[in-house]
Short mmCIF file of C-alpha atoms in Angstrom, two decimals:
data_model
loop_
_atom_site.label_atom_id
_atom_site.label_comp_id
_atom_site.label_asym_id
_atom_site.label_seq_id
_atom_site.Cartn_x
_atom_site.Cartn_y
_atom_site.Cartn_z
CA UNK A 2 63.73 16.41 108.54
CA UNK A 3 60.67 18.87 109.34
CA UNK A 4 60.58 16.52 113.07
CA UNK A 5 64.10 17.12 113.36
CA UNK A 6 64.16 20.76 113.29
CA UNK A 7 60.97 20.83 115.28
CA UNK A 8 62.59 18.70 118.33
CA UNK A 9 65.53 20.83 117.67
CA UNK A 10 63.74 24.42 118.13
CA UNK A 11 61.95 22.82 120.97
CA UNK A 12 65.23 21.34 122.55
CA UNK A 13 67.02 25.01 122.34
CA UNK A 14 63.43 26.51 123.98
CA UNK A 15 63.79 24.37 126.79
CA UNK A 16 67.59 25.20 126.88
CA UNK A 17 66.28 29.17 126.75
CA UNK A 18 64.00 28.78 129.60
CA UNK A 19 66.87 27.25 131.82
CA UNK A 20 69.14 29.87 131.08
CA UNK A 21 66.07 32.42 132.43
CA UNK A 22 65.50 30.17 135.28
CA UNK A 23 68.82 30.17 136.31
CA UNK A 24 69.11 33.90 135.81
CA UNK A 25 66.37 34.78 138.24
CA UNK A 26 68.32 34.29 140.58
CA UNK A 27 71.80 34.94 139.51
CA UNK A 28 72.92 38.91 138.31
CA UNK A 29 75.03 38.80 135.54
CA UNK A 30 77.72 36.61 134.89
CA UNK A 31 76.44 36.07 131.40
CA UNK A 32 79.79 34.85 129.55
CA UNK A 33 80.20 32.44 132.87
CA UNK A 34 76.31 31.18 132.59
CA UNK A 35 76.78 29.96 128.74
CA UNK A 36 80.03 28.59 128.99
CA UNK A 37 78.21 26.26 131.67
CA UNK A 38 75.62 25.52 129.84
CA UNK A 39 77.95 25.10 126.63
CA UNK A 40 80.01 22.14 128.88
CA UNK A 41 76.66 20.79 130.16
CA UNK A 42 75.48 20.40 126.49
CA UNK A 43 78.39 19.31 125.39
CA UNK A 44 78.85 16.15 127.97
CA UNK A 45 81.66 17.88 129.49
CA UNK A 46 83.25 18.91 133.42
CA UNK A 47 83.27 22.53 134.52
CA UNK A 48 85.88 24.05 136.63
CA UNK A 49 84.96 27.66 138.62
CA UNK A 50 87.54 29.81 139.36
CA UNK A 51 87.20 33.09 141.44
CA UNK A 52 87.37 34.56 144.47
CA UNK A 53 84.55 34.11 147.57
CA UNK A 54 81.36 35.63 147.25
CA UNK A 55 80.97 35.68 143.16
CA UNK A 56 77.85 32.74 143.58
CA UNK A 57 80.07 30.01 142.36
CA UNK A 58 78.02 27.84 144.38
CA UNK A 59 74.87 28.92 143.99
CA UNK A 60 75.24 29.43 140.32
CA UNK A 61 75.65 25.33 141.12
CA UNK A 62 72.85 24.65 143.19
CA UNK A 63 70.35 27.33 141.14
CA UNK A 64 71.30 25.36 137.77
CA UNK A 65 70.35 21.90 139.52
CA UNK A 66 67.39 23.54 140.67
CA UNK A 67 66.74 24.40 136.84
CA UNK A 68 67.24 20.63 136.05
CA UNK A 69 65.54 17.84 137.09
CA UNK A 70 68.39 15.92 138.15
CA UNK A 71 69.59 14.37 141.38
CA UNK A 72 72.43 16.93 142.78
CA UNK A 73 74.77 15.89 145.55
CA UNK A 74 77.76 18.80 147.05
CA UNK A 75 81.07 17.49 148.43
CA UNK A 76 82.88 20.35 150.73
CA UNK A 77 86.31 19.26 149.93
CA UNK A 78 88.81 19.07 152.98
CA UNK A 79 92.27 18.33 153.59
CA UNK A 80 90.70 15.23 155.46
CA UNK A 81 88.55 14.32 153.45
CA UNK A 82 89.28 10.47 152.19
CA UNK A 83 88.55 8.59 148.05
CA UNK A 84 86.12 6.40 150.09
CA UNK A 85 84.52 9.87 151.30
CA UNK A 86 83.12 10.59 147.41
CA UNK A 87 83.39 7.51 145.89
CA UNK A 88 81.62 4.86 148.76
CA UNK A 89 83.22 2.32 150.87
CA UNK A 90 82.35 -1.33 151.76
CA UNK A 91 81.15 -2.32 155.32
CA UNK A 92 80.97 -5.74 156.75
CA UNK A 93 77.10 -6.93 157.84
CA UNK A 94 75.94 -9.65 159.87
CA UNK A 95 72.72 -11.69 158.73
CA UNK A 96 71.41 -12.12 162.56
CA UNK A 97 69.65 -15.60 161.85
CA UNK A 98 72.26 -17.47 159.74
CA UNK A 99 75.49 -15.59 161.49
CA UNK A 100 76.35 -14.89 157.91
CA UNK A 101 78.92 -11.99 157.09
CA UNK A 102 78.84 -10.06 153.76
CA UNK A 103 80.67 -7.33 152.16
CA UNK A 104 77.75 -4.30 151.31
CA UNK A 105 79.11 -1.35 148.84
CA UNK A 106 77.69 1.96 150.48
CA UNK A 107 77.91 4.21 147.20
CA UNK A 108 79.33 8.05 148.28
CA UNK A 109 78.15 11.51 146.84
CA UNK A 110 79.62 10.67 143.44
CA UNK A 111 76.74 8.65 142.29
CA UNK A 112 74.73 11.41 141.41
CA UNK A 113 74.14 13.33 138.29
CA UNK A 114 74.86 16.67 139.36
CA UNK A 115 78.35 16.64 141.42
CA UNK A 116 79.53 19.90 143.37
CA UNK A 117 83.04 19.41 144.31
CA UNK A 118 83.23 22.68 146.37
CA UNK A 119 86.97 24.09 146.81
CA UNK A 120 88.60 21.14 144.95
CA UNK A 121 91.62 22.68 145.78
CA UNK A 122 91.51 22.35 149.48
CA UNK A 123 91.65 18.22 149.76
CA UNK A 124 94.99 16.02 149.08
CA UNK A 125 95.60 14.58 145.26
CA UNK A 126 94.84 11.37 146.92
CA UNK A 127 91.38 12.36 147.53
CA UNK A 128 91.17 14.77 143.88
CA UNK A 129 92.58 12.01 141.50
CA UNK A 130 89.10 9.83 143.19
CA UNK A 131 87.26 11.68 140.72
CA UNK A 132 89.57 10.83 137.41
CA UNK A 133 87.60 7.82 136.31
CA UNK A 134 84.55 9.06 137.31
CA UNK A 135 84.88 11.81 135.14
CA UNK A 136 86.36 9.92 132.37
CA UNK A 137 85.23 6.91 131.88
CA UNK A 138 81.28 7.71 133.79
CA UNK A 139 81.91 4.65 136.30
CA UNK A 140 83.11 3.64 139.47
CA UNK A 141 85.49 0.61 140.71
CA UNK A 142 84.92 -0.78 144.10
CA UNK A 143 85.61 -4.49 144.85
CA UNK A 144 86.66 -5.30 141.65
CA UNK A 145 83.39 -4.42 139.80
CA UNK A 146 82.82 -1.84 137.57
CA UNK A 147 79.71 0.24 139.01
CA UNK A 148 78.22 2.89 136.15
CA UNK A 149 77.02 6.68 137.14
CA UNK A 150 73.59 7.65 136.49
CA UNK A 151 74.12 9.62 133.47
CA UNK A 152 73.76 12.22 132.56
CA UNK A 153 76.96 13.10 134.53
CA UNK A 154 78.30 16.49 135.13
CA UNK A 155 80.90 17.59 137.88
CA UNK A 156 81.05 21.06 138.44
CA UNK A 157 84.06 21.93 141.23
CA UNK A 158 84.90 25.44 142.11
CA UNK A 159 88.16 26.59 143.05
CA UNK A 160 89.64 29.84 144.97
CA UNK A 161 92.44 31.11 143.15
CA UNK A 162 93.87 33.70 145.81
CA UNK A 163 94.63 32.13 148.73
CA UNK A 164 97.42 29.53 148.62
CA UNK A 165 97.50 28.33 152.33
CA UNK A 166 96.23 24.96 152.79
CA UNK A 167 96.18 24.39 149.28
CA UNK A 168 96.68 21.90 146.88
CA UNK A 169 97.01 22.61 143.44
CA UNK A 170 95.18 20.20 140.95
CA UNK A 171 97.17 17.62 138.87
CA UNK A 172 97.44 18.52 135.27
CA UNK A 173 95.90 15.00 134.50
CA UNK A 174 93.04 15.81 136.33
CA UNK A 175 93.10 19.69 135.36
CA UNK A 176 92.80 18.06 131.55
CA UNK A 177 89.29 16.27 132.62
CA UNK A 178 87.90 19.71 132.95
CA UNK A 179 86.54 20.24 129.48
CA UNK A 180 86.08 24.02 130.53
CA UNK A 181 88.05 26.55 132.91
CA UNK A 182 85.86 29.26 133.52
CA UNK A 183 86.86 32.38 135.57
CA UNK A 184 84.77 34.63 137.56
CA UNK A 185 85.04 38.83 137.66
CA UNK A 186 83.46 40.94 140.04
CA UNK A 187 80.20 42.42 138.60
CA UNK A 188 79.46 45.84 137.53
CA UNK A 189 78.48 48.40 139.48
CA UNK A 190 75.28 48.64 138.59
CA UNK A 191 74.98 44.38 138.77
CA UNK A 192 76.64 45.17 142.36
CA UNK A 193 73.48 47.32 143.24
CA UNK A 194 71.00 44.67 142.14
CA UNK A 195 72.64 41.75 143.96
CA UNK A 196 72.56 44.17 146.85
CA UNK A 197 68.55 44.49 146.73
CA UNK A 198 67.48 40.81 145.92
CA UNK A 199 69.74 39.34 148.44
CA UNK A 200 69.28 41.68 151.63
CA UNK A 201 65.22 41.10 151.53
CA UNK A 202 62.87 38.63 152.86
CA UNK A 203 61.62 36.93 149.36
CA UNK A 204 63.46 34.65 147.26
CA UNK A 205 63.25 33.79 143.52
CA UNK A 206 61.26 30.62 143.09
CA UNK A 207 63.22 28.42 140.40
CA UNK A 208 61.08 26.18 138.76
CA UNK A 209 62.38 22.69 136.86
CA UNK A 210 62.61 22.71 132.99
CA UNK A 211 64.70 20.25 131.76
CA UNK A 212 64.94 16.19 133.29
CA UNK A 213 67.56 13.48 132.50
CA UNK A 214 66.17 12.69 128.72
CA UNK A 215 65.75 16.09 127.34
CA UNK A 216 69.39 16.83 128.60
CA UNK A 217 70.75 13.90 126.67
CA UNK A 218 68.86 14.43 123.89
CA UNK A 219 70.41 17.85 123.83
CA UNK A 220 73.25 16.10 123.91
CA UNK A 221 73.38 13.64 121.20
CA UNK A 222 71.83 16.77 119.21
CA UNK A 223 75.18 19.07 119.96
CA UNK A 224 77.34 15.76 118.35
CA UNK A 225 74.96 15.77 115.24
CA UNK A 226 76.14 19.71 114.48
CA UNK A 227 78.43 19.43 111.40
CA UNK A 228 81.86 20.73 111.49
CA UNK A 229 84.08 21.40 107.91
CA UNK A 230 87.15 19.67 107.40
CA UNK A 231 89.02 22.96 107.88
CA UNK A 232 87.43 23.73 110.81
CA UNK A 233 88.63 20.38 111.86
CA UNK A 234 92.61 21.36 110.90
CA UNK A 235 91.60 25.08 112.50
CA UNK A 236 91.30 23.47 115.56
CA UNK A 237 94.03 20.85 115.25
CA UNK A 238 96.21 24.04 114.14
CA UNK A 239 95.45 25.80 117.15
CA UNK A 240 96.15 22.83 119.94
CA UNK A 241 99.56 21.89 118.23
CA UNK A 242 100.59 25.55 118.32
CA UNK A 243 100.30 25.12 122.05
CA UNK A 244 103.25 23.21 122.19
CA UNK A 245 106.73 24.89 122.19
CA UNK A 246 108.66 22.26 120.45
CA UNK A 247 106.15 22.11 117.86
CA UNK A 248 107.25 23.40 114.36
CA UNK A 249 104.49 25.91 114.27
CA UNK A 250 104.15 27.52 117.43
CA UNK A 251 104.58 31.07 117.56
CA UNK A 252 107.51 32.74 119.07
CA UNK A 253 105.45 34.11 122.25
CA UNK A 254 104.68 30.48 122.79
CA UNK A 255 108.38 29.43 122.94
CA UNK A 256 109.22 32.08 124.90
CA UNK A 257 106.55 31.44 127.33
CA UNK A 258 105.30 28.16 127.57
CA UNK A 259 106.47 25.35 129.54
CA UNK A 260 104.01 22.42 128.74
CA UNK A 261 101.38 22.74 125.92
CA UNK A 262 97.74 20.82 125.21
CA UNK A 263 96.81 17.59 124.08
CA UNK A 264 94.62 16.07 121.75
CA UNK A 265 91.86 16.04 124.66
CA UNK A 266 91.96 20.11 123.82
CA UNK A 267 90.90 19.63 120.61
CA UNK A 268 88.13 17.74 121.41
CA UNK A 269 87.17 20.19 123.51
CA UNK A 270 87.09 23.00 121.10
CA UNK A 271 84.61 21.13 118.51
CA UNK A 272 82.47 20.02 121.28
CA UNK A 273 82.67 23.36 122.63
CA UNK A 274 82.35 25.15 119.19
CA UNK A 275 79.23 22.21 118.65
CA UNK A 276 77.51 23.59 121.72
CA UNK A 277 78.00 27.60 121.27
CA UNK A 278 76.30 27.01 117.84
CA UNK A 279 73.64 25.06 118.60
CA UNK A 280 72.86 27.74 121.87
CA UNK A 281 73.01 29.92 118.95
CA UNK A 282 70.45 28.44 117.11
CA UNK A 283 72.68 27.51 114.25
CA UNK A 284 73.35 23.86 113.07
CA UNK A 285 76.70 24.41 111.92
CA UNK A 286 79.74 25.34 113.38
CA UNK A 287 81.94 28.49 112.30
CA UNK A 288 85.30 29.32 112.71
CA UNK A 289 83.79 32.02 115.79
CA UNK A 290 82.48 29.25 117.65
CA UNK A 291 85.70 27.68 117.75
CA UNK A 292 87.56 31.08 118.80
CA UNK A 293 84.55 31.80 121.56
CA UNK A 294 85.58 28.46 123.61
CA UNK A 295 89.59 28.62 123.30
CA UNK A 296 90.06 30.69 126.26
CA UNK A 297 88.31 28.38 128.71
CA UNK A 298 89.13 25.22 126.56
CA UNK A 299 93.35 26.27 126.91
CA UNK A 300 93.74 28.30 129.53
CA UNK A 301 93.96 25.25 132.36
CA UNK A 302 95.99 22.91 129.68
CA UNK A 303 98.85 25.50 128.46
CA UNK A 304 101.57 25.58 131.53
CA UNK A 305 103.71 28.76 131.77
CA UNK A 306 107.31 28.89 132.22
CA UNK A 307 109.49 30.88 134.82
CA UNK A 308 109.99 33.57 132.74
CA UNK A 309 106.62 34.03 131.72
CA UNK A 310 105.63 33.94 135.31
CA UNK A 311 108.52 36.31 135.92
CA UNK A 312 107.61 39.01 133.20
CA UNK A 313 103.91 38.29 134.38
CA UNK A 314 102.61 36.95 131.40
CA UNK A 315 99.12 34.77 132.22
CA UNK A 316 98.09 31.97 130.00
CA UNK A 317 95.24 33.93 128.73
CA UNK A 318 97.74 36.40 127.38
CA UNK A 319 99.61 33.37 125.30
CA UNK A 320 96.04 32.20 124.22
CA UNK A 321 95.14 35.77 122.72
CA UNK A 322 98.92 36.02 121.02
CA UNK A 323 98.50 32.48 120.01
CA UNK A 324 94.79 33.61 118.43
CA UNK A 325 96.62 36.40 116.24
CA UNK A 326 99.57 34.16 114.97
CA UNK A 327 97.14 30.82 114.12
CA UNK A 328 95.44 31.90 110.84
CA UNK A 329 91.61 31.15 110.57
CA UNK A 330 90.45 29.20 107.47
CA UNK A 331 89.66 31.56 104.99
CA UNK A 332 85.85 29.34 104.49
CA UNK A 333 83.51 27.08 106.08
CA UNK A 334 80.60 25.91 106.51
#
């Protein structure tokens, strides 16, 4: 047990240094930077949301920087084809036996570090090319079944004001995204400070503190984190009351809401919750863990109706009325 907690404080050390490397270059965005981490911990998909010039991108490419892993960034398109991400077979000629053969030429995908830059911007066709990948970790091409180098984390971004030349994600593929986290504008004074380290001639040096086994052992360490039983129904509680026709959903959500969650959501929230506590330092989970990762755990999977759009009512308003009507467990762990 001593070993344990030993590879654990040295696990969350390596996790702390990350967070500083990626921080020497990036101002603020603190809630953003740990709900990353929390989905890259937890084995999950991260989707970006916000407006140009927040460092969606380079929070991306500073973060693979931090990690030893290989990183590969698709611009996404509206020409951009499946075969484009995924790979695509070519036929090849043996010169001395006149031979032809069918060769696999793997895409971007296989990678462990995927930036799918402006998602939005490229056909469903080309968007639902990541579903299995992001599922199931794999890749079918010619009827075989090719595995991703794990670990495996897509991180897409995703404008959400302009609406020309857009196409908006499929909610099957929106539920893949273990996290939807949004971008603000920083602070004034955070505005000042990006102003000075971006406008001179040096650039922060990010050094690698994490490879491929330490990550996965971070991994398998957030699914060893212990959740109670009523943490467990908390959670369960929570999804269901998502869902208008469901028996306990709260007026606001009947009023409001079109389509609710699915059991992926609550999967999501104890992974999620597993995460926060273990970037915590704690090897438990607590009913705060689970209310820290609702937002970006419901916000993509709860669909608003016409009148909530009408009235101007945002799914992050349901989730906070949904947060006051849903009783915590009175105990835990």
């Amino acid at each position: 047990m001593v070993t344990a907690e030993n590879e654990v404080e040295t696990l969350l050390a390596d996790a702390g240094r990350l967070r500083a490397q990626v921080q020497r270059r990036i101002v603020g965005q603190q809630q953003v930077l740990e709900e990353v981490m929390m989905c890259l911990l937890a084995g999950g998909h991260a989707l970006l949301v916000g407006v140009p010039g927040l460092a969606k991108t380079l929070l991306v490419r500073t973060l693979s920087e931090a990690l030893e892993l290989d990183f590969r960034r698709v611009q996404f398109t509206p020409d951009l084809m499946p075969g484009d991400i995924t790979g695509t077979e070519v036929i090849e000629e043996d010169r001395t036996t006149g031979r032809r053969a069918a060769r696999f030429i793997r895409g971007p995908i296989f990678t462990q570090i995927l930036l799918a830059d402006e998602i939005n911007r490229t056909p469903p066709k080309t968007q639902a090319a990541l579903l299995e990948a992001m599922q199931e970790g794999r890749v079918t091409a010619g009827g075989e079944d090719l595995m991703l180098p794990r670990p495996f984390f897509v991180l897409a971004t995703q404008n959400p004001v302009e609406q020309e030349g857009t196409y908006p994600l499929p909610e099957a593929q929106l539920d893949r995204f273990m996290f939807d986290i949004r971008l603000d504008y920083p602070s004034a004074e955070e505005e000042v400070t990006i102003l000075r380290s971006t406008t001179g001639v040096q650039d922060a040096a990010i050094e690698p503190v994490l490879d491929a086994e330490r990550v996965m052992m971070l991994q398998r360490w957030v699914r060893e984190v212990p959740v109670a039983d009523n943490l467990f129904a908390y959670a369960a509680a929570l999804v269901r009351a998502t869902r208008p026709g469901d028996p306990t959903a709260p007026e606001d959500v009947k009023r409001w809401v079109r389509w609710g969650a699915g059991p992926r959501a609550g999967q999501a929230l104890i992974l999620g919750a597993k995460a926060n506590a273990l970037l915590s330092g704690r090897f438990h989970v607590s009913v705060d863990d689970i209310r820290r990762v609702a937002a970006p755990v419901l916000r993509h999977r709860v669909l608003v109706n016409f009148h909530a759009e009408a009235e101007g009512v945002s799914p992050d308003r349901v989730i906070g009325a949904l947060m006051n009507a849903v009783a915590p467990p009175r105990s835990g762990l």
